[in-house]
């Protein structure tokens, strides 16, 4: 029975792997062709559009965006298409990386080339590579690499999109693509040389990391520890049960309902005195908002900046979006929500300067027609499996992995500023918001 069971599981995994790889190859071929065609059309349009050139050369008010990840780049693209502002992006890194796919790099650092791109300066502005140390009512102070003295930069509007940091994938010390690539290679070699791994945290980050490790290295001993009695407690019961079955089938040791007293790089001790030893311990909980430079603003217990329903700091020409923002409706840490907030913040800057547009956009009411944003996620379970959720609609299995690849591939294009990526995601965002308020509504 044991042999037949594992032979059947192996055959099923092999078929799923073949199907996923085949679909990815076909889709990548299609996307590459479309990207070249759309880029040629875009360049031709820019050459014969003198109105755009005139608009870019006109004196404009300055919008400073701090943070070049999902929400910051969404705001940048919105303001870039408008053309009526000078846009300055400040980020201590020279690159964008697709955060939801980063955990795979512990096992396959070569995948970094598909997830990261250099930040592209906006047509109507520039990029400053530096760390913002303080913000005033009409200026920010930043320090560039190798400098000790802060530089002051005046602005008419500030959009803060500095996001949050997690210990397991922190990139603050890697300013260049080369530095970041080396860090991922070092992390991979550290994992490769370890036999016993403890993952502290059974949320999405901990589950995905464990799944990646046992998918690439099935011989390793992996343990997940969490105080909650279920995996991914913020997700649906279907997702929890599917992830639990997937991991236990691959011999992941689940220590759930266990409160942690203390830990270090090699051990973990529970409140009951039990001690687990390992070669490597990953901390996969406790993300923190990057808001230290905004100490003058009101913050919640998670150090997120409190904003009104228009994502504006009350009484100031400052908007805050993404993981660092605490709006009155909800503050779910998701890339899709961060992007929509970036769009709302940028549109509110535009509406403030446009006499014909009365009032600011409320988040999420005016953007999705509801008090609830759509719940959209893909929980990756290795390279060829996962769970796709859109509100109350849930899909499990290899097709989820294909969908995750599509999201990853097109989103990197989008954040890179490629027209094809912008078109796909403009259509995709509109479709998701429409379906969420009509056919597939979020759970109350």
Tab-separated table of C-alpha atoms in Angstrom:
chain	number	residue	atom	x	y	z
A	1	UNK	CA	0.000	0.000	0.000
A	2	UNK	CA	2.822	2.395	0.953
A	3	UNK	CA	4.547	1.835	-2.397
A	4	UNK	CA	1.339	2.220	-4.423
A	5	UNK	CA	0.363	5.380	-2.550
A	6	UNK	CA	3.697	7.114	-3.089
A	7	UNK	CA	3.931	5.907	-6.676
A	8	UNK	CA	0.500	7.450	-7.358
A	9	UNK	CA	1.474	10.722	-5.645
A	10	UNK	CA	4.718	10.826	-7.649
A	11	UNK	CA	2.868	10.220	-10.921
A	12	UNK	CA	0.333	12.948	-10.122
A	13	UNK	CA	3.136	15.397	-9.300
A	14	UNK	CA	4.942	14.525	-12.544
A	15	UNK	CA	1.834	15.137	-14.646
A	16	UNK	CA	1.153	18.435	-12.852
A	17	UNK	CA	4.780	19.504	-13.389
A	18	UNK	CA	4.616	18.749	-17.108
A	19	UNK	CA	1.326	20.636	-17.565
A	20	UNK	CA	2.536	23.703	-15.642
A	21	UNK	CA	5.855	23.868	-17.516
A	22	UNK	CA	4.156	23.457	-20.894
A	23	UNK	CA	1.635	26.221	-20.200
A	24	UNK	CA	4.372	28.543	-18.917
A	25	UNK	CA	6.466	28.019	-22.085
A	26	UNK	CA	3.502	28.719	-24.365
A	27	UNK	CA	2.432	31.811	-22.412
A	28	UNK	CA	5.969	33.207	-22.206
A	29	UNK	CA	6.332	32.873	-25.985
A	30	UNK	CA	3.045	34.769	-26.468
A	31	UNK	CA	3.941	37.510	-23.973
A	32	UNK	CA	7.390	38.060	-25.502
A	33	UNK	CA	5.853	38.542	-28.927
A	34	UNK	CA	3.185	40.914	-27.636
A	35	UNK	CA	5.757	42.893	-25.655
A	36	UNK	CA	7.881	43.555	-28.757
A	37	UNK	CA	4.873	44.605	-30.843
A	38	UNK	CA	3.495	46.939	-28.165
A	39	UNK	CA	6.933	48.498	-27.514
A	40	UNK	CA	7.335	49.291	-31.226
A	41	UNK	CA	3.896	50.912	-31.337
A	42	UNK	CA	4.650	52.902	-28.183
A	43	UNK	CA	7.924	54.258	-29.576
A	44	UNK	CA	6.241	55.208	-32.841
A	45	UNK	CA	3.529	57.077	-30.918
A	46	UNK	CA	6.078	59.017	-28.831
A	47	UNK	CA	7.885	60.145	-31.987
A	48	UNK	CA	4.764	61.700	-33.539
A	49	UNK	CA	3.178	63.202	-30.415
A	50	UNK	CA	4.475	66.811	-30.076
A	51	UNK	CA	1.773	67.689	-27.510
A	52	UNK	CA	3.333	65.268	-25.030
A	53	UNK	CA	6.777	66.854	-25.529
A	54	UNK	CA	5.355	70.332	-24.940
A	55	UNK	CA	3.595	69.156	-21.799
A	56	UNK	CA	6.794	67.625	-20.422
A	57	UNK	CA	8.723	70.888	-20.960
A	58	UNK	CA	6.189	73.045	-19.107
A	59	UNK	CA	6.939	74.187	-15.550
A	60	UNK	CA	5.066	72.047	-13.050
A	61	UNK	CA	4.494	71.506	-9.373
A	62	UNK	CA	6.652	68.862	-7.690
A	63	UNK	CA	5.396	65.556	-6.325
A	64	UNK	CA	7.879	63.536	-4.283
A	65	UNK	CA	7.209	59.807	-3.964
A	66	UNK	CA	9.132	57.972	-1.240
A	67	UNK	CA	9.353	54.236	-1.935
A	68	UNK	CA	9.655	52.397	-5.249
A	69	UNK	CA	7.632	49.249	-4.664
A	70	UNK	CA	4.018	48.395	-5.578
A	71	UNK	CA	2.170	51.437	-4.231
A	72	UNK	CA	4.924	53.945	-5.019
A	73	UNK	CA	5.310	52.793	-8.631
A	74	UNK	CA	1.523	52.678	-9.110
A	75	UNK	CA	1.386	56.324	-8.031
A	76	UNK	CA	4.344	57.185	-10.270
A	77	UNK	CA	2.758	55.625	-13.365
A	78	UNK	CA	-0.514	57.436	-12.683
A	79	UNK	CA	1.243	60.809	-12.376
A	80	UNK	CA	3.494	60.067	-15.352
A	81	UNK	CA	0.494	59.455	-17.616
A	82	UNK	CA	-1.046	62.703	-16.383
A	83	UNK	CA	2.067	64.717	-17.286
A	84	UNK	CA	1.188	67.870	-15.346
A	85	UNK	CA	3.669	67.365	-12.470
A	86	UNK	CA	7.385	66.946	-11.967
A	87	UNK	CA	7.676	63.556	-10.279
A	88	UNK	CA	10.676	62.672	-8.117
A	89	UNK	CA	10.989	59.123	-6.792
A	90	UNK	CA	13.278	58.557	-3.791
A	91	UNK	CA	14.354	55.024	-2.947
A	92	UNK	CA	17.540	53.709	-1.360
A	93	UNK	CA	17.525	50.828	-3.853
A	94	UNK	CA	18.129	51.126	-7.591
A	95	UNK	CA	15.721	48.288	-8.369
A	96	UNK	CA	12.220	46.908	-7.929
A	97	UNK	CA	11.674	43.257	-7.010
A	98	UNK	CA	8.475	41.251	-7.125
A	99	UNK	CA	8.035	40.566	-3.412
A	100	UNK	CA	5.433	37.734	-3.640
A	101	UNK	CA	7.928	35.592	-5.579
A	102	UNK	CA	11.046	36.203	-3.489
A	103	UNK	CA	10.839	33.138	-1.250
A	104	UNK	CA	11.727	30.933	-4.235
A	105	UNK	CA	15.138	32.602	-4.342
A	106	UNK	CA	16.241	30.782	-1.201
A	107	UNK	CA	16.114	27.622	-3.317
A	108	UNK	CA	16.759	28.985	-6.816
A	109	UNK	CA	18.708	32.294	-6.749
A	110	UNK	CA	18.948	32.305	-10.564
A	111	UNK	CA	15.230	33.177	-10.588
A	112	UNK	CA	16.186	36.663	-9.312
A	113	UNK	CA	16.756	37.815	-12.905
A	114	UNK	CA	13.045	37.272	-13.602
A	115	UNK	CA	11.833	39.081	-10.487
A	116	UNK	CA	13.948	42.234	-10.356
A	117	UNK	CA	14.346	45.240	-12.652
A	118	UNK	CA	16.154	48.561	-12.416
A	119	UNK	CA	13.852	51.431	-11.539
A	120	UNK	CA	13.046	53.488	-14.638
A	121	UNK	CA	12.947	57.305	-14.211
A	122	UNK	CA	9.572	58.878	-15.044
A	123	UNK	CA	9.383	60.865	-18.286
A	124	UNK	CA	8.389	63.919	-16.283
A	125	UNK	CA	10.929	63.629	-13.468
A	126	UNK	CA	13.839	61.667	-12.003
A	127	UNK	CA	14.935	59.107	-9.426
A	128	UNK	CA	17.095	59.880	-6.386
A	129	UNK	CA	18.804	56.887	-4.786
A	130	UNK	CA	18.896	57.703	-1.106
A	131	UNK	CA	17.274	57.128	2.272
A	132	UNK	CA	14.723	59.636	3.541
A	133	UNK	CA	15.578	60.530	7.132
A	134	UNK	CA	12.939	63.159	7.912
A	135	UNK	CA	9.879	64.860	6.466
A	136	UNK	CA	8.674	68.401	7.051
A	137	UNK	CA	5.516	70.129	5.864
A	138	UNK	CA	7.002	71.100	2.488
A	139	UNK	CA	10.325	69.257	2.291
A	140	UNK	CA	12.063	65.932	2.844
A	141	UNK	CA	15.626	65.232	3.930
A	142	UNK	CA	17.535	62.312	2.461
A	143	UNK	CA	21.019	60.821	2.584
A	144	UNK	CA	22.637	59.169	-0.431
A	145	UNK	CA	25.033	56.214	-0.239
A	146	UNK	CA	28.469	57.195	1.061
A	147	UNK	CA	27.277	60.584	2.319
A	148	UNK	CA	26.802	61.681	5.934
A	149	UNK	CA	25.147	65.035	5.355
A	150	UNK	CA	21.429	65.110	4.569
A	151	UNK	CA	20.091	66.963	1.551
A	152	UNK	CA	16.786	68.838	1.669
A	153	UNK	CA	14.282	68.630	-1.188
A	154	UNK	CA	11.188	70.820	-1.440
A	155	UNK	CA	7.870	69.468	-2.686
A	156	UNK	CA	4.319	70.597	-3.335
A	157	UNK	CA	2.904	67.142	-2.612
A	158	UNK	CA	4.361	64.102	-0.864
A	159	UNK	CA	3.281	60.502	-1.415
A	160	UNK	CA	4.805	58.177	1.155
A	161	UNK	CA	4.898	54.542	0.028
A	162	UNK	CA	7.741	53.064	2.061
A	163	UNK	CA	5.911	49.795	2.788
A	164	UNK	CA	6.999	47.362	5.487
A	165	UNK	CA	9.982	45.136	6.251
A	166	UNK	CA	10.206	41.430	7.086
A	167	UNK	CA	13.284	39.854	8.629
A	168	UNK	CA	13.267	36.904	6.237
A	169	UNK	CA	13.435	38.998	3.033
A	170	UNK	CA	14.857	42.329	4.201
A	171	UNK	CA	16.528	44.250	1.360
A	172	UNK	CA	17.446	47.524	3.082
A	173	UNK	CA	21.166	46.741	3.034
A	174	UNK	CA	21.277	45.928	-0.705
A	175	UNK	CA	21.215	49.185	-2.692
A	176	UNK	CA	22.253	47.711	-6.068
A	177	UNK	CA	21.054	44.784	-8.143
A	178	UNK	CA	24.488	43.183	-7.846
A	179	UNK	CA	24.420	43.469	-4.032
A	180	UNK	CA	20.945	41.980	-3.874
A	181	UNK	CA	21.823	39.114	-6.204
A	182	UNK	CA	24.847	38.271	-4.030
A	183	UNK	CA	22.688	38.329	-0.876
A	184	UNK	CA	20.263	35.844	-2.395
A	185	UNK	CA	23.119	33.582	-3.448
A	186	UNK	CA	24.500	33.693	0.116
A	187	UNK	CA	21.050	32.880	1.528
A	188	UNK	CA	20.755	29.961	-0.895
A	189	UNK	CA	24.138	28.502	0.061
A	190	UNK	CA	23.247	28.790	3.742
A	191	UNK	CA	20.015	26.857	3.167
A	192	UNK	CA	21.683	24.322	0.887
A	193	UNK	CA	24.179	23.431	3.621
A	194	UNK	CA	21.487	22.945	6.280
A	195	UNK	CA	19.678	19.663	6.976
A	196	UNK	CA	17.257	20.729	9.718
A	197	UNK	CA	15.243	23.917	9.272
A	198	UNK	CA	12.804	25.578	11.672
A	199	UNK	CA	10.339	28.137	10.315
A	200	UNK	CA	8.784	30.388	12.962
A	201	UNK	CA	5.362	31.443	11.716
A	202	UNK	CA	2.635	29.491	9.961
A	203	UNK	CA	1.182	32.362	7.973
A	204	UNK	CA	1.492	32.777	4.215
A	205	UNK	CA	5.227	33.593	4.335
A	206	UNK	CA	6.107	30.615	6.542
A	207	UNK	CA	3.953	28.163	4.575
A	208	UNK	CA	5.298	29.288	1.192
A	209	UNK	CA	8.909	29.137	2.395
A	210	UNK	CA	8.429	25.626	3.785
A	211	UNK	CA	6.763	24.529	0.533
A	212	UNK	CA	9.621	25.900	-1.564
A	213	UNK	CA	12.221	24.116	0.558
A	214	UNK	CA	10.582	20.679	0.480
A	215	UNK	CA	9.790	21.057	-3.226
A	216	UNK	CA	13.432	21.744	-4.156
A	217	UNK	CA	15.041	19.747	-1.323
A	218	UNK	CA	12.704	16.906	-0.276
A	219	UNK	CA	15.475	15.339	1.827
A	220	UNK	CA	15.579	18.263	4.292
A	221	UNK	CA	13.830	18.160	7.656
A	222	UNK	CA	11.487	21.162	7.873
A	223	UNK	CA	9.442	22.199	10.929
A	224	UNK	CA	6.836	24.980	11.106
A	225	UNK	CA	6.092	26.456	14.543
A	226	UNK	CA	3.120	28.716	15.232
A	227	UNK	CA	1.020	29.682	18.249
A	228	UNK	CA	-2.150	29.411	16.176
A	229	UNK	CA	-3.828	26.030	15.846
A	230	UNK	CA	-4.150	26.342	12.042
A	231	UNK	CA	-1.900	27.315	9.159
A	232	UNK	CA	-2.572	30.603	7.293
A	233	UNK	CA	-5.298	31.617	9.816
A	234	UNK	CA	-6.219	34.772	7.858
A	235	UNK	CA	-7.179	32.711	4.795
A	236	UNK	CA	-10.211	30.541	4.099
A	237	UNK	CA	-10.748	27.118	5.663
A	238	UNK	CA	-10.340	25.506	2.235
A	239	UNK	CA	-6.923	27.145	1.861
A	240	UNK	CA	-5.902	26.115	5.388
A	241	UNK	CA	-6.856	22.477	4.847
A	242	UNK	CA	-5.239	22.258	1.387
A	243	UNK	CA	-1.957	23.725	2.668
A	244	UNK	CA	-2.013	21.407	5.693
A	245	UNK	CA	-2.503	18.310	3.516
A	246	UNK	CA	0.150	19.393	1.023
A	247	UNK	CA	2.789	19.950	3.700
A	248	UNK	CA	2.044	16.840	5.769
A	249	UNK	CA	2.133	14.727	2.612
A	250	UNK	CA	5.713	15.924	2.190
A	251	UNK	CA	6.641	15.163	5.818
A	252	UNK	CA	6.789	18.748	7.096
A	253	UNK	CA	6.625	18.685	10.905
A	254	UNK	CA	3.795	21.023	12.001
A	255	UNK	CA	4.076	22.256	15.585
A	256	UNK	CA	0.862	24.265	15.798
A	257	UNK	CA	-0.657	25.774	18.938
A	258	UNK	CA	2.837	26.128	20.410
A	259	UNK	CA	3.810	29.418	22.020
A	260	UNK	CA	7.437	30.396	21.616
A	261	UNK	CA	9.408	31.564	24.651
A	262	UNK	CA	12.648	32.430	22.855
A	263	UNK	CA	14.708	31.570	19.804
A	264	UNK	CA	18.014	32.197	18.087
A	265	UNK	CA	19.687	31.137	14.845
A	266	UNK	CA	19.905	27.470	15.882
A	267	UNK	CA	17.220	26.764	18.501
A	268	UNK	CA	13.617	27.425	19.447
A	269	UNK	CA	12.173	27.002	22.957
A	270	UNK	CA	8.442	26.680	23.700
A	271	UNK	CA	6.715	28.000	26.812
A	272	UNK	CA	6.397	24.407	28.085
A	273	UNK	CA	10.190	24.008	28.026
A	274	UNK	CA	10.454	21.942	24.847
A	275	UNK	CA	13.563	22.845	22.834
A	276	UNK	CA	13.958	22.242	19.103
A	277	UNK	CA	17.410	22.292	17.532
A	278	UNK	CA	18.158	23.072	13.891
A	279	UNK	CA	20.880	24.156	11.511
A	280	UNK	CA	18.862	27.184	10.437
A	281	UNK	CA	15.928	29.169	11.861
A	282	UNK	CA	13.798	31.500	9.725
A	283	UNK	CA	11.668	34.207	11.339
A	284	UNK	CA	8.494	34.553	9.260
A	285	UNK	CA	6.319	36.846	11.356
A	286	UNK	CA	6.449	40.337	12.805
A	287	UNK	CA	6.609	42.623	9.769
A	288	UNK	CA	7.055	46.300	10.653
A	289	UNK	CA	5.986	49.468	8.864
A	290	UNK	CA	8.809	51.661	7.523
A	291	UNK	CA	7.573	54.882	9.111
A	292	UNK	CA	10.471	56.136	11.237
A	293	UNK	CA	10.967	59.187	8.994
A	294	UNK	CA	7.301	60.128	9.526
A	295	UNK	CA	7.475	60.335	13.317
A	296	UNK	CA	5.596	63.664	13.349
A	297	UNK	CA	2.412	62.057	12.015
A	298	UNK	CA	-0.118	60.081	14.047
A	299	UNK	CA	0.596	56.334	14.021
A	300	UNK	CA	-1.270	53.219	15.131
A	301	UNK	CA	0.102	50.376	17.290
A	302	UNK	CA	1.818	48.786	14.258
A	303	UNK	CA	3.606	52.110	13.537
A	304	UNK	CA	1.502	52.646	10.414
A	305	UNK	CA	0.594	56.227	9.556
A	306	UNK	CA	-3.033	57.111	10.261
A	307	UNK	CA	-4.726	58.690	7.232
A	308	UNK	CA	-8.277	59.713	6.368
A	309	UNK	CA	-10.519	57.938	3.846
A	310	UNK	CA	-8.753	59.811	1.026
A	311	UNK	CA	-5.360	58.438	2.223
A	312	UNK	CA	-4.322	61.939	3.262
A	313	UNK	CA	-2.612	62.971	6.486
A	314	UNK	CA	-5.088	65.418	7.991
A	315	UNK	CA	-4.182	69.047	7.430
A	316	UNK	CA	-1.171	68.309	5.214
A	317	UNK	CA	-0.327	67.954	1.525
A	318	UNK	CA	0.850	64.410	2.245
A	319	UNK	CA	-0.690	61.113	1.134
A	320	UNK	CA	0.314	57.707	2.478
A	321	UNK	CA	-0.340	54.374	0.749
A	322	UNK	CA	0.563	50.690	0.946
A	323	UNK	CA	1.675	48.719	4.017
A	324	UNK	CA	2.798	51.869	5.838
A	325	UNK	CA	-0.726	53.389	5.716
A	326	UNK	CA	-3.544	52.877	8.210
A	327	UNK	CA	-6.786	53.984	6.502
A	328	UNK	CA	-10.107	53.916	8.420
A	329	UNK	CA	-11.576	51.089	6.288
A	330	UNK	CA	-8.966	48.316	6.265
A	331	UNK	CA	-5.215	47.865	5.974
A	332	UNK	CA	-4.665	44.384	4.572
A	333	UNK	CA	-1.041	43.755	3.613
A	334	UNK	CA	-1.482	42.785	-0.042
A	335	UNK	CA	0.242	43.971	-3.208
A	336	UNK	CA	-3.094	44.511	-4.984
A	337	UNK	CA	-4.414	46.716	-2.173
A	338	UNK	CA	-1.125	48.646	-2.048
A	339	UNK	CA	-1.305	49.368	-5.774
A	340	UNK	CA	-4.903	50.570	-5.621
A	341	UNK	CA	-3.968	52.851	-2.742
A	342	UNK	CA	-1.082	54.242	-4.800
A	343	UNK	CA	-3.490	54.993	-7.641
A	344	UNK	CA	-5.938	56.690	-5.248
A	345	UNK	CA	-3.175	58.826	-3.723
A	346	UNK	CA	-1.936	59.946	-7.160
A	347	UNK	CA	-5.443	60.717	-8.426
A	348	UNK	CA	-6.135	62.788	-5.324
A	349	UNK	CA	-3.008	64.838	-5.995
A	350	UNK	CA	-4.263	65.411	-9.545
A	351	UNK	CA	-7.793	66.288	-8.362
A	352	UNK	CA	-6.395	68.790	-5.856
A	353	UNK	CA	-4.732	70.680	-8.740
A	354	UNK	CA	-7.628	70.325	-11.205
A	355	UNK	CA	-10.354	72.910	-10.687
A	356	UNK	CA	-12.892	70.977	-12.773
A	357	UNK	CA	-12.703	67.912	-10.477
A	358	UNK	CA	-14.532	68.439	-7.214
A	359	UNK	CA	-13.623	66.496	-4.098
A	360	UNK	CA	-11.131	63.722	-3.443
A	361	UNK	CA	-11.503	59.982	-4.067
A	362	UNK	CA	-12.327	57.888	-1.012
A	363	UNK	CA	-10.614	54.539	-0.442
A	364	UNK	CA	-11.998	52.023	-1.114
A	365	UNK	CA	-15.550	53.337	-1.666
A	366	UNK	CA	-15.016	55.386	-4.819
A	367	UNK	CA	-12.540	53.014	-6.434
A	368	UNK	CA	-14.397	49.722	-6.041
A	369	UNK	CA	-17.952	50.772	-5.139
A	370	UNK	CA	-17.828	49.034	-1.765
A	371	UNK	CA	-16.511	49.390	1.781
A	372	UNK	CA	-14.592	46.150	1.203
A	373	UNK	CA	-11.643	45.691	-1.135
A	374	UNK	CA	-11.488	42.379	-3.048
A	375	UNK	CA	-9.522	39.598	-1.372
A	376	UNK	CA	-7.123	38.296	-4.027
A	377	UNK	CA	-4.189	36.011	-3.334
A	378	UNK	CA	-2.242	33.021	-4.615
A	379	UNK	CA	-0.683	30.822	-1.953
A	380	UNK	CA	2.245	29.092	-3.663
A	381	UNK	CA	2.949	25.487	-2.677
A	382	UNK	CA	6.208	24.829	-4.453
A	383	UNK	CA	6.674	25.362	-8.164
A	384	UNK	CA	3.680	23.417	-9.448
A	385	UNK	CA	0.863	23.745	-6.913
A	386	UNK	CA	-1.009	26.322	-4.896
A	387	UNK	CA	-4.300	27.958	-3.956
A	388	UNK	CA	-5.878	30.846	-5.872
A	389	UNK	CA	-8.517	32.907	-4.065
A	390	UNK	CA	-10.741	35.678	-5.393
A	391	UNK	CA	-13.124	36.647	-2.593
A	392	UNK	CA	-15.208	33.489	-2.021
A	393	UNK	CA	-14.043	31.751	-5.228
A	394	UNK	CA	-11.184	29.307	-4.566
A	395	UNK	CA	-9.133	27.231	-7.011
A	396	UNK	CA	-6.584	24.656	-5.855
A	397	UNK	CA	-3.975	22.699	-7.797
A	398	UNK	CA	-1.520	23.230	-10.688
A	399	UNK	CA	-3.628	25.888	-12.447
A	400	UNK	CA	-3.019	28.139	-9.450
A	401	UNK	CA	0.720	27.863	-10.110
A	402	UNK	CA	0.170	28.853	-13.756
A	403	UNK	CA	-1.926	31.827	-12.676
A	404	UNK	CA	0.774	32.861	-10.177
A	405	UNK	CA	3.343	32.799	-12.989
A	406	UNK	CA	1.109	35.003	-15.180
A	407	UNK	CA	0.710	37.506	-12.333
A	408	UNK	CA	4.459	37.515	-11.723
A	409	UNK	CA	5.488	37.871	-15.362
A	410	UNK	CA	3.024	40.635	-16.236
A	411	UNK	CA	3.452	42.530	-12.974
A	412	UNK	CA	7.221	42.776	-13.460
A	413	UNK	CA	6.487	44.193	-16.936
A	414	UNK	CA	4.030	46.630	-15.373
A	415	UNK	CA	6.372	47.851	-12.640
A	416	UNK	CA	9.137	48.187	-15.226
A	417	UNK	CA	6.890	50.659	-17.034
A	418	UNK	CA	6.335	48.475	-20.098
A	419	UNK	CA	3.200	49.422	-22.010
A	420	UNK	CA	2.040	45.807	-22.360
A	421	UNK	CA	2.197	45.361	-18.584
A	422	UNK	CA	0.297	48.606	-18.035
A	423	UNK	CA	-2.437	47.568	-20.485
A	424	UNK	CA	-2.827	44.085	-19.006
A	425	UNK	CA	-3.043	45.358	-15.448
A	426	UNK	CA	-5.346	48.270	-16.271
A	427	UNK	CA	-7.739	45.720	-17.752
A	428	UNK	CA	-7.132	43.217	-14.953
A	429	UNK	CA	-7.677	45.727	-12.138
A	430	UNK	CA	-10.893	46.979	-13.738
A	431	UNK	CA	-12.164	43.414	-14.189
A	432	UNK	CA	-11.360	42.441	-10.589
A	433	UNK	CA	-13.083	45.521	-9.147
A	434	UNK	CA	-16.136	45.055	-11.402
A	435	UNK	CA	-16.532	41.371	-10.563
A	436	UNK	CA	-16.009	42.063	-6.866
A	437	UNK	CA	-18.939	44.479	-6.682
A	438	UNK	CA	-21.260	42.436	-8.914
A	439	UNK	CA	-20.768	38.663	-9.265
A	440	UNK	CA	-18.060	37.501	-6.816
A	441	UNK	CA	-18.530	39.725	-3.781
A	442	UNK	CA	-16.184	39.583	-0.781
A	443	UNK	CA	-17.329	37.861	2.394
A	444	UNK	CA	-18.814	40.239	4.950
